[in-house]
C-alpha cells in the first residue's frame, strides 16, 4: 500500500508580502513532539503493550523518525481509523492537523532532541494489579490450556471453552482482554454459550477447542464483548449492565494471524468486572446492528456499494458504535435520521477501512434516539487487483465468515429507554469464586 506524503507550498510572493520567514519555527522532541506522543502514542508504544517498539524517550524514537513521519502524515498512525460525527468518541486518538504538522516539521528539520529541561512530566498510566485498566477485576479467566499457533497460520479462527457456569444470574459492568501473545492475536470475541453446543462440537476433534470461523455450528452463541489491540471499552454507566445467564459457560473466539514465520504460543486472559449488589440494574445492554447480508461483490469491482437500514421500534440509547468488513473492505459509515427530520446525523465514518485495526468506538456521552429513528449503514468494497489485500480479485464475493469472504455491518451497544428492571445483582458466591480461582490456577500451572 502506498503512503501519501504531505507537501506544504508557500509561494515566495506570499513570504515577501507578509514578511514571513521561509524557515519554520524550530520543532524539537522535548518541547513539541513528546507532549503529542504522550497523548496519542504511549497507550501502545511502551513496555508491556502491543506496539513493537517503545517511544518513551528520544533515543527510542529517533531511529524510527522517518517511518513515524510517513505513517503519521498518511493517517496510519495512531491506528484509529474511525472518525467521529455529531457525538465525539471517548478516547479518540485521531491527531489534529497541528499535531501532524508537529511530527512532519520535526523530522524535516532533522529530528532534533531539544533541551531535556523542556520535557513534560512523565506520564503515569492508570492501571491496577495485573495491568488491568478499568479496575481490579472480580475474576480473571483463561482457556484451560495454552494454544500453539503454527508457523504457517495466516487466518485461523479458534474457539476455546472458558468454564464459567455460575449457579446464579450475573451482571457485567465490563470486560477486559489481555493477549497472551500480541504477535499473533488479531482480535477476540467473548461469547456466552447459550445453546450448550460447544462441548458437542469440541468432541469432534481430540485437541481442546475447535476451529470456529462458522459460529453457526455453535448454535447462535451470543456476543458479550470484543477486543482489538489498543481497544479497552469503559465500564457501563450506573444502572446499566450486560446479563450473563445462570449456568452458561463462556466461549473465547480468537482470530490468529501469524506473520512471524515461527511457531507461537498464546494463553490469553479475560477479566470480568461484575456489578455490585449495591447497584440497582435497570437496563440491559443489547446489540443494535445494521447488517447487509445480501452482498454481491463482482470480480474486479473497485467500488462495490451496499446499504442497509434499521428502524428503532422504541426509544433507545446508544453507547458505542463500530463497523466490520473483511479484506476487501474500503470504507464504511453509519448515520442516523430522526423521525421528524430528513437530516442524517453522522455517527461513524471509516473512510479508509483497515482490517488490522477494528475498534469499538464509545461515545463521549450516551446518545438518545426516539422510536422511528432510522440507522443507515453504507459500505464500499474494493474487489480489484489494485487492492493488495484482496485474496482473489477474479472471484465474485458474497457474505461469509472467513476473511476471504466478506461482511458489512455497523452497530453498537444500546439500551431501551422504557426498561426499568430494578434488579439487585448478586455477588459471586464463595463456592463459584473458589471454583473459578482453582481453574485459573490450574490453567497456569
XYZ file of C-alpha atoms in Angstrom:
445
model
C 0.000 0.000 0.000
C 1.499 3.347 -0.989
C 1.694 6.106 1.593
C 0.620 9.631 0.713
C 3.120 12.343 1.521
C 2.080 15.774 2.580
C 3.687 18.773 0.881
C 3.415 22.333 2.026
C 3.864 25.056 -0.614
C 4.420 28.626 0.446
C 4.844 30.908 -2.576
C 7.752 33.326 -2.472
C 5.390 36.192 -3.206
C 3.438 35.453 -0.036
C 6.646 35.346 2.001
C 7.694 38.730 0.640
C 4.261 40.297 1.047
C 3.824 39.228 4.653
C 7.395 39.392 5.831
C 7.232 35.739 6.978
C 10.466 33.806 7.268
C 10.871 30.821 4.962
C 12.407 28.965 7.896
C 9.861 27.134 10.048
C 9.938 27.638 13.793
C 12.269 25.111 15.452
C 10.480 21.923 16.473
C 12.156 19.631 18.995
C 11.364 16.324 20.636
C 11.495 17.664 24.179
C 9.318 20.738 23.766
C 6.947 19.905 20.918
C 6.846 16.228 19.986
C 6.895 14.446 23.342
C 3.635 16.045 24.602
C 1.871 14.738 21.482
C 3.493 11.314 21.859
C 2.255 11.126 25.445
C -1.284 11.977 24.389
C -1.537 9.918 21.201
C 1.102 7.169 21.135
C 2.181 5.836 24.519
C -1.015 3.918 25.113
C 0.528 1.265 22.836
C 4.179 2.319 22.385
C 5.503 1.450 25.843
C 6.762 -1.723 27.520
C 4.168 -4.430 28.008
C 1.783 -3.092 25.375
C 1.035 -4.246 21.837
C 3.319 -1.961 19.795
C 6.615 -3.492 18.570
C 8.788 -0.672 19.973
C 8.651 1.975 22.678
C 8.502 5.754 22.203
C 9.062 6.805 25.792
C 12.385 8.542 25.059
C 14.115 10.428 22.256
C 16.722 7.677 21.907
C 13.956 5.128 21.355
C 12.104 7.293 18.833
C 14.992 8.723 16.782
C 15.779 5.572 14.733
C 12.121 5.436 13.692
C 11.779 9.132 12.825
C 11.311 8.797 9.051
C 8.917 5.872 9.404
C 6.940 7.786 12.027
C 6.672 10.781 9.697
C 5.375 8.653 6.834
C 2.823 6.839 8.964
C 1.569 9.962 10.745
C 1.353 12.006 7.536
C -0.576 9.191 5.847
C -3.015 8.942 8.754
C -1.930 5.365 9.524
C -0.655 6.175 12.998
C -2.106 6.320 15.520
C -4.170 3.384 14.222
C -7.609 4.853 14.857
C -9.450 4.770 11.519
C -12.865 5.815 12.818
C -13.850 9.469 12.515
C -16.485 10.801 14.926
C -19.578 12.636 13.794
C -22.115 14.645 15.787
C -21.005 12.970 19.020
C -17.311 12.612 19.838
C -15.622 9.381 20.860
C -14.314 8.616 24.334
C -10.550 8.115 23.967
C -10.401 9.493 20.408
C -6.818 9.029 19.155
C -7.184 10.927 15.876
C -4.416 13.516 15.509
C -5.258 17.120 14.749
C -3.712 18.816 11.716
C -1.479 20.787 14.091
C -0.227 17.598 15.747
C 0.515 16.009 12.372
C 2.461 19.112 11.332
C 4.471 18.927 14.556
C 5.709 15.455 13.575
C 6.423 16.294 9.941
C 8.246 19.532 10.810
C 10.292 17.756 13.476
C 11.545 15.131 11.031
C 12.022 17.613 8.177
C 14.194 19.740 10.475
C 16.434 16.811 11.349
C 14.557 15.233 14.275
C 16.437 17.213 16.936
C 16.231 16.249 20.642
C 15.986 19.773 22.048
C 16.587 20.774 25.653
C 15.788 17.993 28.178
C 14.570 20.719 30.539
C 11.649 21.255 28.135
C 10.365 17.699 28.526
C 6.867 17.383 30.040
C 6.414 15.419 33.267
C 6.494 11.653 32.811
C 3.006 10.394 32.028
C 1.733 7.868 34.544
C -0.778 5.436 33.086
C -3.602 4.378 35.319
C -3.594 0.645 35.839
C -4.404 -1.837 38.537
C -2.773 -5.015 39.780
C -2.218 -7.306 36.827
C -2.141 -4.411 34.352
C -5.919 -4.044 34.067
C -7.219 -0.632 33.035
C -10.723 -0.083 34.402
C -10.353 -1.524 37.910
C -9.256 -4.685 39.716
C -11.316 -7.463 38.119
C -13.716 -9.573 40.120
C -12.462 -12.648 38.312
C -9.818 -13.386 35.659
C -10.380 -16.375 33.376
C -8.352 -18.218 30.752
C -8.848 -21.130 28.378
C -7.968 -24.354 30.162
C -4.811 -24.881 28.090
C -2.291 -22.728 26.173
C -2.666 -22.859 22.392
C 0.109 -23.334 19.852
C -0.243 -21.240 16.697
C 1.595 -22.891 13.817
C 4.259 -21.030 11.867
C 2.144 -21.259 8.712
C -1.116 -19.998 10.251
C -2.341 -16.923 8.390
C -6.064 -16.866 9.090
C -7.346 -19.034 11.931
C -10.492 -18.583 13.985
C -10.254 -20.834 17.039
C -12.701 -21.187 19.919
C -11.850 -22.111 23.481
C -14.231 -23.046 26.240
C -13.860 -20.934 29.365
C -15.706 -22.821 32.101
C -17.862 -20.331 33.969
C -21.311 -21.810 34.596
C -22.058 -19.986 37.839
C -25.147 -21.070 39.760
C -26.849 -17.682 39.516
C -27.591 -14.908 37.035
C -24.721 -12.403 36.885
C -24.500 -8.813 35.624
C -21.374 -7.450 33.959
C -20.154 -3.856 34.050
C -17.329 -4.532 31.651
C -14.838 -6.969 30.145
C -11.113 -6.562 29.526
C -8.798 -8.759 27.487
C -5.066 -9.344 27.709
C -3.439 -11.009 24.720
C -1.056 -13.716 25.836
C 0.923 -13.240 22.615
C 0.426 -9.956 20.767
C 2.500 -11.262 17.828
C -0.398 -13.442 16.674
C -3.579 -12.296 18.454
C -5.534 -10.246 15.902
C -8.767 -9.920 17.841
C -11.003 -11.695 20.355
C -14.742 -12.081 20.772
C -16.209 -13.385 24.030
C -19.467 -15.307 23.635
C -21.939 -16.834 26.036
C -22.656 -20.479 25.169
C -26.421 -20.012 25.243
C -27.174 -23.313 23.475
C -24.621 -25.503 25.246
C -23.429 -26.703 21.836
C -19.720 -26.141 22.393
C -18.990 -29.472 24.110
C -20.636 -31.386 21.244
C -18.614 -29.546 18.590
C -15.411 -29.753 20.624
C -15.797 -33.529 20.927
C -15.417 -33.889 17.150
C -11.638 -33.368 17.457
C -9.179 -34.758 20.046
C -7.486 -31.451 20.894
C -9.117 -28.887 23.223
C -11.202 -26.284 21.413
C -12.163 -26.152 17.762
C -11.899 -24.072 14.614
C -14.888 -21.761 14.522
C -14.941 -19.323 11.629
C -18.516 -20.556 11.236
C -20.089 -19.651 14.586
C -23.414 -21.005 13.319
C -22.380 -24.521 14.319
C -22.246 -23.350 17.933
C -25.965 -22.697 17.945
C -26.089 -18.913 17.874
C -23.849 -18.124 20.850
C -24.431 -14.517 21.945
C -21.685 -11.863 21.911
C -20.599 -10.488 25.290
C -17.582 -8.339 24.335
C -14.998 -7.749 21.596
C -11.319 -6.758 21.611
C -8.733 -5.496 19.125
C -5.203 -4.256 20.025
C -5.256 -0.946 21.871
C -9.019 -1.071 22.417
C -10.314 -1.018 26.014
C -14.007 -0.320 26.489
C -15.064 1.740 29.533
C -17.387 0.307 32.155
C -21.115 0.674 31.579
C -22.929 3.640 33.192
C -24.591 3.309 36.586
C -27.723 1.187 36.356
C -26.673 -0.461 33.081
C -25.234 -3.954 32.712
C -24.775 -6.978 30.475
C -26.633 -10.085 31.600
C -24.878 -13.445 31.935
C -27.300 -16.364 32.109
C -27.221 -18.775 35.030
C -25.258 -21.946 34.353
C -23.811 -20.959 30.967
C -20.140 -21.240 30.057
C -18.189 -18.709 28.011
C -16.501 -19.153 24.642
C -13.435 -17.173 23.613
C -13.079 -16.861 19.843
C -9.515 -15.922 18.913
C -8.522 -14.768 15.446
C -4.875 -15.656 14.912
C -2.658 -14.218 12.182
C 0.948 -15.394 12.382
C 3.378 -13.428 10.225
C 6.471 -14.239 12.315
C 7.432 -17.420 10.471
C 7.810 -19.133 13.839
C 5.575 -21.320 15.963
C 3.928 -19.199 18.655
C 2.129 -19.986 21.922
C -0.812 -17.963 23.209
C -2.639 -18.122 26.537
C -4.777 -15.017 26.746
C -6.853 -13.772 29.679
C -10.320 -12.325 30.114
C -11.213 -10.126 33.098
C -14.814 -9.781 34.236
C -15.961 -6.671 36.089
C -19.181 -7.623 37.871
C -21.959 -5.334 39.046
C -22.034 -4.792 42.797
C -25.082 -5.689 44.921
C -25.097 -2.004 45.927
C -26.011 -1.020 42.342
C -29.537 -1.490 41.010
C -29.543 -2.656 37.383
C -32.398 -1.054 35.455
C -31.252 -1.521 31.866
C -29.742 -4.442 29.978
C -27.165 -3.904 27.229
C -28.352 -5.121 23.834
C -26.614 -5.082 20.462
C -28.138 -2.747 17.862
C -26.906 -3.921 14.464
C -27.320 -2.640 10.904
C -26.447 -5.600 8.683
C -26.354 -6.203 4.938
C -26.064 -9.989 4.468
C -27.019 -9.887 0.770
C -23.638 -8.809 -0.516
C -22.994 -9.184 -4.229
C -19.444 -8.025 -4.935
C -18.435 -8.623 -8.540
C -14.940 -9.706 -9.551
C -12.692 -6.727 -10.257
C -15.149 -4.117 -8.943
C -13.170 -1.386 -7.106
C -16.264 0.290 -5.640
C -18.979 -2.189 -4.756
C -21.530 -0.199 -2.748
C -24.125 -1.590 -0.349
C -26.519 -0.051 2.150
C -28.716 -1.324 4.960
C -31.141 0.279 7.398
C -32.585 -0.497 10.811
C -35.579 1.373 12.266
C -35.812 1.728 16.048
C -39.062 0.188 17.274
C -38.849 2.024 20.606
C -36.859 4.835 22.232
C -33.274 3.729 22.771
C -29.870 4.960 23.925
C -26.620 4.150 22.113
C -23.315 3.882 23.983
C -20.907 2.854 21.225
C -20.603 2.165 17.509
C -18.328 0.169 15.237
C -18.072 -1.259 11.749
C -16.887 -4.597 10.410
C -15.750 -5.790 6.983
C -13.047 -8.147 5.735
C -10.035 -7.834 3.417
C -11.897 -6.137 0.574
C -13.365 -3.515 2.901
C -12.711 0.017 1.632
C -14.983 2.289 3.672
C -17.963 2.032 5.988
C -20.164 4.503 7.843
C -23.272 4.757 9.983
C -25.702 7.653 10.121
C -28.999 8.231 11.912
C -32.109 10.036 10.729
C -34.572 11.210 13.390
C -38.310 10.742 12.725
C -39.014 14.477 12.407
C -36.041 15.325 10.184
C -34.557 14.488 6.791
C -31.069 15.372 8.013
C -28.718 12.469 8.608
C -26.583 12.618 11.739
C -23.138 11.124 11.258
C -22.349 8.547 13.945
C -19.230 6.904 12.485
C -17.138 7.290 9.352
C -14.276 4.958 8.458
C -13.119 6.400 5.107
C -10.117 4.062 4.845
C -11.099 0.763 6.398
C -8.229 -1.292 7.799
C -8.870 -4.929 8.637
C -5.928 -4.909 11.042
C -7.436 -2.165 13.201
C -11.023 -2.820 14.186
C -12.326 -0.838 17.122
C -15.474 -0.315 19.089
C -15.892 3.451 19.461
C -17.581 4.512 22.733
C -19.426 7.824 22.509
C -18.383 10.672 24.790
C -21.912 10.663 26.190
C -24.842 8.240 25.822
C -26.791 9.191 22.690
C -30.596 9.033 22.796
C -32.754 8.224 19.761
C -36.565 8.247 19.666
C -38.745 5.478 18.292
C -38.795 5.592 14.494
C -35.179 6.725 14.150
C -33.516 5.151 11.133
C -29.928 3.908 11.305
C -28.225 3.655 7.915
C -25.084 1.698 7.065
C -23.140 2.407 3.869
C -20.221 0.265 2.769
C -17.808 0.084 -0.161
C -15.703 -2.971 -1.013
C -12.698 -2.985 -3.350
C -12.532 -6.299 -5.196
C -9.968 -5.108 -7.742
C -6.369 -6.172 -8.284
C -5.296 -2.740 -7.000
C -6.327 -3.839 -3.507
C -3.143 -5.526 -2.298
C -5.060 -7.292 0.493
C -7.513 -8.887 -1.941
C -7.248 -12.707 -1.765
C -8.672 -13.175 -5.279
C -9.841 -10.275 -7.498
C -11.141 -12.736 -10.118
C -13.808 -14.100 -7.779
C -17.333 -12.834 -7.094
C -17.760 -12.487 -3.343
C -20.738 -12.816 -1.032
C -21.327 -12.811 2.719
C -19.222 -15.292 4.674
C -17.371 -15.694 7.948
C -13.858 -16.309 6.603
C -11.563 -13.384 5.868
C -11.575 -14.349 2.183
C -15.364 -13.876 2.224
C -16.930 -10.523 3.074
C -19.148 -8.824 5.623
C -20.693 -5.390 6.062
C -22.325 -4.280 9.283
C -22.285 -1.481 11.810
C -23.813 -1.148 15.241
C -23.035 -0.984 18.915
C -24.317 -1.361 22.449
C -27.731 0.049 23.324
C -30.488 0.027 25.936
C -34.247 0.579 25.800
C -35.260 3.831 27.480
C -38.512 2.437 28.921
C -36.819 -0.525 30.588
C -36.683 -0.428 34.390
C -35.642 -3.836 35.652
C -34.956 -2.921 39.279
C -32.572 -5.877 39.696
C -30.196 -6.125 42.636
C -27.155 -8.010 41.291
C -25.917 -10.996 43.236
C -22.296 -11.188 44.284
C -20.255 -14.111 43.035
C -20.828 -16.897 45.534
C -17.913 -18.137 47.622
C -18.324 -21.573 46.035
C -18.152 -20.222 42.488
C -15.307 -17.852 43.322
C -13.241 -20.699 44.770
C -14.067 -22.994 41.833
C -13.111 -20.381 39.242
C -9.943 -19.449 41.114
C -8.912 -23.120 41.127
C -9.486 -23.320 37.369
C -7.464 -20.163 36.809
C -4.592 -21.587 38.858
C -4.762 -24.941 37.081
C -4.667 -23.276 33.683
C -1.421 -21.502 34.539
C 0.374 -24.456 36.143
